[in-house]
Amino acid sequence: MSLRRIIKTVALVAAVLLCALFVWLWLDPYRVVLADYSRQRILAGLNRNAVKIDDHRWVYAYNDDAPANAPTVVMIHGFTGSKENWYPLAQRLRGRYRLFIPDLPGWGESERHAGGDYGFVAQNDRVARFIEQVARKPGSPLVLLGHSMGGGIVALTAARHPDQVDYLGLFDAAGVRFQDNAFGLAVLRGKNPFAVTDAASLQRYIDIVFYDEGAKPVIPWPADRIYIDRRKRDAAFEQAVLDKIGRGEERFAPGNEAANIRQPTLLLWCRQDAVIDDSALDLYAAKLPQAQRVLLDGCGHMSVVERPDQSADAVDQLIAKGQAR
């Protein structure tokens, strides 16, 4: 075959592949965001899998390249979050522990049912089932970490399913009546301070959850527009969940049941948290005398992203030195 013919063939194949890519993205533009999430997952040394548990399909990241009988760490994200929030911490824990990081049902890539219950109580039972069906390994202690809404969920899981949890970590956790701040007062008025409808509200959302300027994510075009469109479509779902966990009858269930938590526990907050005020740390600590307390400076609500090194050190200390009640 002549060189000219080879060039034409290569150009034709490239054109076909490019057209296929455009069609693929046109059918679902959010794939641009998911592609970047895949890049982040690979950089963190994590694999991806999916599993059907009861009536929901879960998608999760994991890494089990750890010594025999190494502790298993399960990480549960918060409101409007996803498994990707934990990747900076996972990168620092990988190799010493087995890691499992799911998207909660209703969030991220996991399945959502119209009209489903995605509050603290329902999700805590689902997390227990995920541990039982996916993460639990005989001889491997189970360490359950939760951030924000995920903290409230895992507090209930530790209290209600103690056989599934050996160590507990609450990071900037919801579920107690912390000192009033702008975020909390807006939630009580029925607002969603995390709502994203345009570029300005996206920046406001980032500014609320992050304090450290160097840790704030930059979302380039066109991913920013695609992400905004996704959040706009999710607005009703977000509001329904926030009404349930922020104003509903079960909003303080995690704090009320924390006295039943016997496992070694870590309480980690950032002093500049503008979402779950750091007064929540003391409220949880009053119910958890066995807890190790860590209060970090110079960071906001996203402690696991803004301070992953200190967060990893705190998890190590929980596993090495944590005491049950």
Short mmCIF file of N, CA and C in Angstrom, two decimals, residues 1 37 51 59 97 107 123 130 138 168 179 228 246-247 254 294:
data_model
loop_
_atom_site.label_atom_id
_atom_site.label_comp_id
_atom_site.label_asym_id
_atom_site.label_seq_id
_atom_site.Cartn_x
_atom_site.Cartn_y
_atom_site.Cartn_z
N MET A 1 0.85 -1.19 0.00
CA MET A 1 0.00 0.00 0.00
C MET A 1 0.89 1.25 0.00
N TYR A 37 -13.32 12.15 36.51
CA TYR A 37 -13.38 11.36 37.73
C TYR A 37 -12.58 10.07 37.59
N VAL A 51 -22.17 -3.18 42.06
CA VAL A 51 -22.82 -4.33 42.68
C VAL A 51 -24.29 -3.98 42.93
N VAL A 59 -22.15 1.87 42.74
CA VAL A 59 -20.86 1.97 42.08
C VAL A 59 -19.84 2.38 43.14
N TYR A 97 -4.10 -0.37 53.95
CA TYR A 97 -5.45 -0.82 54.28
C TYR A 97 -6.20 -1.22 53.01
N TRP A 107 -26.84 9.04 44.80
CA TRP A 107 -25.80 10.02 44.52
C TRP A 107 -24.76 9.46 43.56
N GLN A 123 -30.36 5.25 54.75
CA GLN A 123 -29.02 5.07 54.21
C GLN A 123 -28.11 4.31 55.17
N PHE A 130 -23.96 -2.85 52.54
CA PHE A 130 -22.78 -2.76 51.68
C PHE A 130 -21.57 -3.38 52.38
N PRO A 138 -13.31 -11.64 56.73
CA PRO A 138 -12.97 -12.26 58.01
C PRO A 138 -11.52 -11.98 58.40
N LEU A 168 -14.74 3.77 64.11
CA LEU A 168 -15.61 4.77 63.50
C LEU A 168 -14.87 6.10 63.39
N GLN A 179 -23.93 25.09 66.78
CA GLN A 179 -24.15 26.53 66.93
C GLN A 179 -24.61 27.14 65.60
N ILE A 228 -22.95 22.13 36.07
CA ILE A 228 -24.06 23.00 36.47
C ILE A 228 -25.39 22.43 36.00
N GLY A 246 -32.03 17.83 57.36
CA GLY A 246 -31.74 19.12 57.96
C GLY A 246 -32.88 19.72 58.75
N ARG A 247 -34.13 19.31 58.43
CA ARG A 247 -35.29 19.89 59.11
C ARG A 247 -36.29 18.83 59.58
N PRO A 254 -28.61 10.86 64.51
CA PRO A 254 -27.22 10.43 64.75
C PRO A 254 -26.69 10.88 66.10
N VAL A 294 -9.70 15.69 66.93
CA VAL A 294 -8.73 16.40 66.11
C VAL A 294 -9.42 17.63 65.53
#
